[in-house]
Amino acid sequence: MSGRIAFGKLSRVLLFVTLIILCIAGCKEDKKKAAYTIGFSQCVGSDLWRKTMLDEMKTELSLHPGANFVYADAENSSDLQISQVKKMLDDGIDLLIISPNEAQPLTPVVEEAYNKGIPVIIIDRKTASSLYTAYVGADNYQVGKLAGAYIASTSVGQINLLEVMGLPGSSPAIERDRGLMDGIKESPNIHVSKVYGDWLKQHAKAQLRKNAKQLAGINAIFAQNDMMASGAREVLNDLRLPGTIKVLGVDALPGNGGGLQMVGNKTLNASVLYPTGGKEAIVTAFQILNKEPFSRENILQSLVIDSTNVKLMQFQWNKIESQQKDIEKQQSLLADQQAIYKSQQIVLDVIIITLVLAIIFGGLAFYSLTENRKINKRLEAKNNEIVSQRNQLIEMSAKAEAATEARLNFFTNVSHEFRTPLTLMLSPLQDLLANDKLSLLAGKNLRLVQQNAFRLLKLVNQLIDYRKIEIDKQTIKASENNLVDFVREITEAFRVYAQKMNVKLYFTSPEKEIKAWFDADMLDKVFFNLISNAIKFCNEDGRIKVTIRKNGPDYVYIDVEDNGIGMSPEDTALVFDQFYQADNAPVTGSGIGLSLSKEIMLFHHGNIDVKSQKWKGTMFTVSLPLGSSHLNAMEKNYSRNDWSDLAEKSKIYQGDFNRLAVEDSYNLLKSPSEHSILIIEDNTDLLQYLTDKFSENFEVFTACNGTAGITSAFDNVPDLIISDVVLPGVSGKELSKTLKSDVRTSHIPIILLTAQGSLEHQILGVQSLADLYITKPFNFDYLSASVWNLIGNRALLKEHFTSDISTTERLTISKKLDKKFLNDFAGIVEQNLANEKFSVDDICKIIGISRVQLYRKVKALTDCSITDYILNRRIKKATYLLNNESLTISEITYMVGFSNPNYFATVFKARYGCTPSEFKKSKA
Ligand code: FRU
């Protein structure tokens, strides 16, 4: 058990550890994932310069794996760019990089971002505000100035310079223009005219074509970016203007179509390098995000590239490009390696977790294995103990079975032995009863002997039958017979006994013939038992109904119903148990009959059931299957059963219920006895026997149940009561308690008779206040001696009560009651001694009992009549007054309740042999 608890605890700990490991692994993964979201708002994304910027950013971002990069192209529209930035802010970004299309319109949204605490990096173009975190880009003023200085240094004479400007509101357009003007400030020979190309080649070309006339006098063009510059060259060429016209641009991008290529192939004369700053912007962004030091203004270097240095620049750019490609290759390799590393890391994590779990579960398995071994050992020991106990039990039950069988064998053998002598007793008895003379003389005793011999024979037969069925497993020999005839004949066999018992017996069958397979020799015992029981348990004027009914084609049912004393649910449940006897059964039996009947019905593949209600009646229902398919060949006997001896067989049951009428004439002939006795006994034979015996010396009252006994005791107030303990209804013990606690009967000695001879039962008997407890079988002489003894004791008690009323001796409840009664009685008499009209009826009224009860009670306790007692008290008081008071005789006469002095003198003389005056004189 403890092992199992420890195992449970360990499992929980393991689960916890596993969860922690998985959590750590998960957290590790999460840490790697922790990333920033950088938003990049580009004013226009379609041209080469901007694409280069984006590529640079992405290359740099690849060094920060996991970072989120949100990109939006405003396509030259300030409004679109504003809304795109707002969306980024709503979606949530950690840092904003913006190249504003126009300075003024974009200023508010950039300030909003900055004010929200989001770092802002301005790249290339600027807003009109200083609210930004960092700026990345070349100095556009410087770019313009470099261009101006270059034109001034490479030109002689009058120069007409046309400046093709970018978008009017964009900061590079403004700053480059300012720079240009400062760059040529020292060259008054340079005259500048301007057009807006909005940074776009097609716009620039369109503007130049519009001013084609003006172009004729132009010596140099400065376009603010290379795209517009290449457009200007195309327009010049289209207009067949001289190739000597210088065209300058800005950006000097490497690669195909870039400014370097155009300088190299002389499309442009020069281009001012204008780096995109893409890489620098990302570097600065991570410095800001990682809270590292960074520079707010990151100004990128510019220089003029023309035919003198273009080769070098191209060479360097090519080198950088190839290096860049190498880097990219390396990066892709690195990415591959990282992917491999990542997957290997996962595999490693899984392996480590599995290993840890394997170790833990291994430990757990080992622990539970050792615990299981311990438990198994304990179980094995318990099992061995149980097995040895079971073996002992088997041995004991085998011994008990053998002992039971031996006992049953003994009973069966004895029963067999009893049968012959019983038969030998019964037939001479029959002869003796047939003899009229003998029957007159000793008929009653002979019938008693016959009944009990029959009863004994029935018990012996049942015991033998029980043995045959239960132990020898004897099967039935069934044949097909008319069940209606069979049951009717059994019922008829009992009619005479039923009549004797004043019980009405009815037989009903809806059909004259019901063919059924049964063993008549066995089935008759079932009905003998049921009908004889029904008669036994019926009160006088009882009713028994035997009914056959057929419910469907499969079964026939026979009900045996009585309106007798019924049984409690507890008794009903046990009624078919072997040797079971109900507690308050009015007639004692062996307890075999119903158990035997059940067995017989089971042998017939039928059954027997019971329904009963206490004090209402009992119904037994026998069910018998119809047809013969339920019987095997062994159980069938093809010759028809013979049941002609039913009446003879039923005779042995008469012993159970012959109620012999008390012959009142017997008592009438006798002279009235001095003492009376009440016998309460439900066994009619025993009641009769005791009545006969005690009638010689006593007036005998009888009752066959407790309630009737109590009523008789109150009505007749006998001198002694003999009662059985086990009685229908009120038991002997309850009866004893009731009578001893009632003033009318408390003085009557009670003897309880019982078969329950244990010490415990005897103590219970005495506790019920009975005077004596005699166990059955009893010796009559002993009972008789006890009766005389108790009556004698009662005489002693009389003296005790009448001589010393204030005794302090310990008294039983009944004696206390008697004492109180006598005190009350004496008190009433004393108070009324002067009342000449005082009568017995007055005492009855005051005490609350009947005249007869008062008379018997006073007689029993004082051994004199009430009138004698009152007279005695009057004379005694008169004697006292004569002795002690100086009163006249006539005064004393009235004080002690005499109507005249002459009568008083007569009574006094009868008692003391002298008149009251003579008595007074002698004492004086
Ligand atoms: C590209 C571009 C460049 C120029 C810059 C100025 O869109 O026009 O050619 O140098 O923008 O903002």
PDB file of C-alpha atoms in Angstrom, residues 25-26 28-35 65-67 333-351:
ATOM      1  CA  ALA A  25      13.107  23.840 -24.268  1.00  0.00           C
ATOM      2  CA  GLY A  26      10.148  25.981 -25.297  1.00  0.00           C
ATOM      3  CA  LYS A  28      14.905  28.542 -25.439  1.00  0.00           C
ATOM      4  CA  GLU A  29      13.014  28.522 -28.694  1.00  0.00           C
ATOM      5  CA  ASP A  30      11.132  31.658 -27.695  1.00  0.00           C
ATOM      6  CA  LYS A  31      14.350  33.541 -26.891  1.00  0.00           C
ATOM      7  CA  LYS A  32      15.611  32.908 -30.386  1.00  0.00           C
ATOM      8  CA  LYS A  33      12.378  34.153 -31.771  1.00  0.00           C
ATOM      9  CA  ALA A  34      12.468  37.485 -29.854  1.00  0.00           C
ATOM     10  CA  ALA A  35      12.681  39.985 -32.795  1.00  0.00           C
ATOM     11  CA  PRO A  65      17.910  36.818 -38.595  1.00  0.00           C
ATOM     12  CA  GLY A  66      14.430  36.859 -37.251  1.00  0.00           C
ATOM     13  CA  ALA A  67      13.944  40.620 -37.538  1.00  0.00           C
ATOM     14  CA  LEU A 333      25.905  28.838 -46.737  1.00  0.00           C
ATOM     15  CA  LEU A 334      25.668  30.206 -43.245  1.00  0.00           C
ATOM     16  CA  ALA A 335      21.878  30.126 -43.476  1.00  0.00           C
ATOM     17  CA  ASP A 336      22.067  26.499 -44.613  1.00  0.00           C
ATOM     18  CA  GLN A 337      24.422  25.708 -41.757  1.00  0.00           C
ATOM     19  CA  GLN A 338      22.130  27.493 -39.368  1.00  0.00           C
ATOM     20  CA  ALA A 339      19.179  25.506 -40.636  1.00  0.00           C
ATOM     21  CA  ILE A 340      21.181  22.295 -40.163  1.00  0.00           C
ATOM     22  CA  TYR A 341      22.319  23.478 -36.761  1.00  0.00           C
ATOM     23  CA  LYS A 342      18.765  24.342 -35.822  1.00  0.00           C
ATOM     24  CA  SER A 343      17.415  20.955 -36.831  1.00  0.00           C
ATOM     25  CA  GLN A 344      20.350  19.254 -35.109  1.00  0.00           C
ATOM     26  CA  GLN A 345      19.694  21.355 -32.042  1.00  0.00           C
ATOM     27  CA  ILE A 346      16.086  20.161 -32.038  1.00  0.00           C
ATOM     28  CA  VAL A 347      17.242  16.553 -32.445  1.00  0.00           C
ATOM     29  CA  LEU A 348      19.741  17.080 -29.629  1.00  0.00           C
ATOM     30  CA  ASP A 349      17.069  18.610 -27.382  1.00  0.00           C
ATOM     31  CA  VAL A 350      14.749  15.699 -28.098  1.00  0.00           C
ATOM     32  CA  ILE A 351      17.572  13.230 -27.391  1.00  0.00           C
TER      33      ILE A 351
END
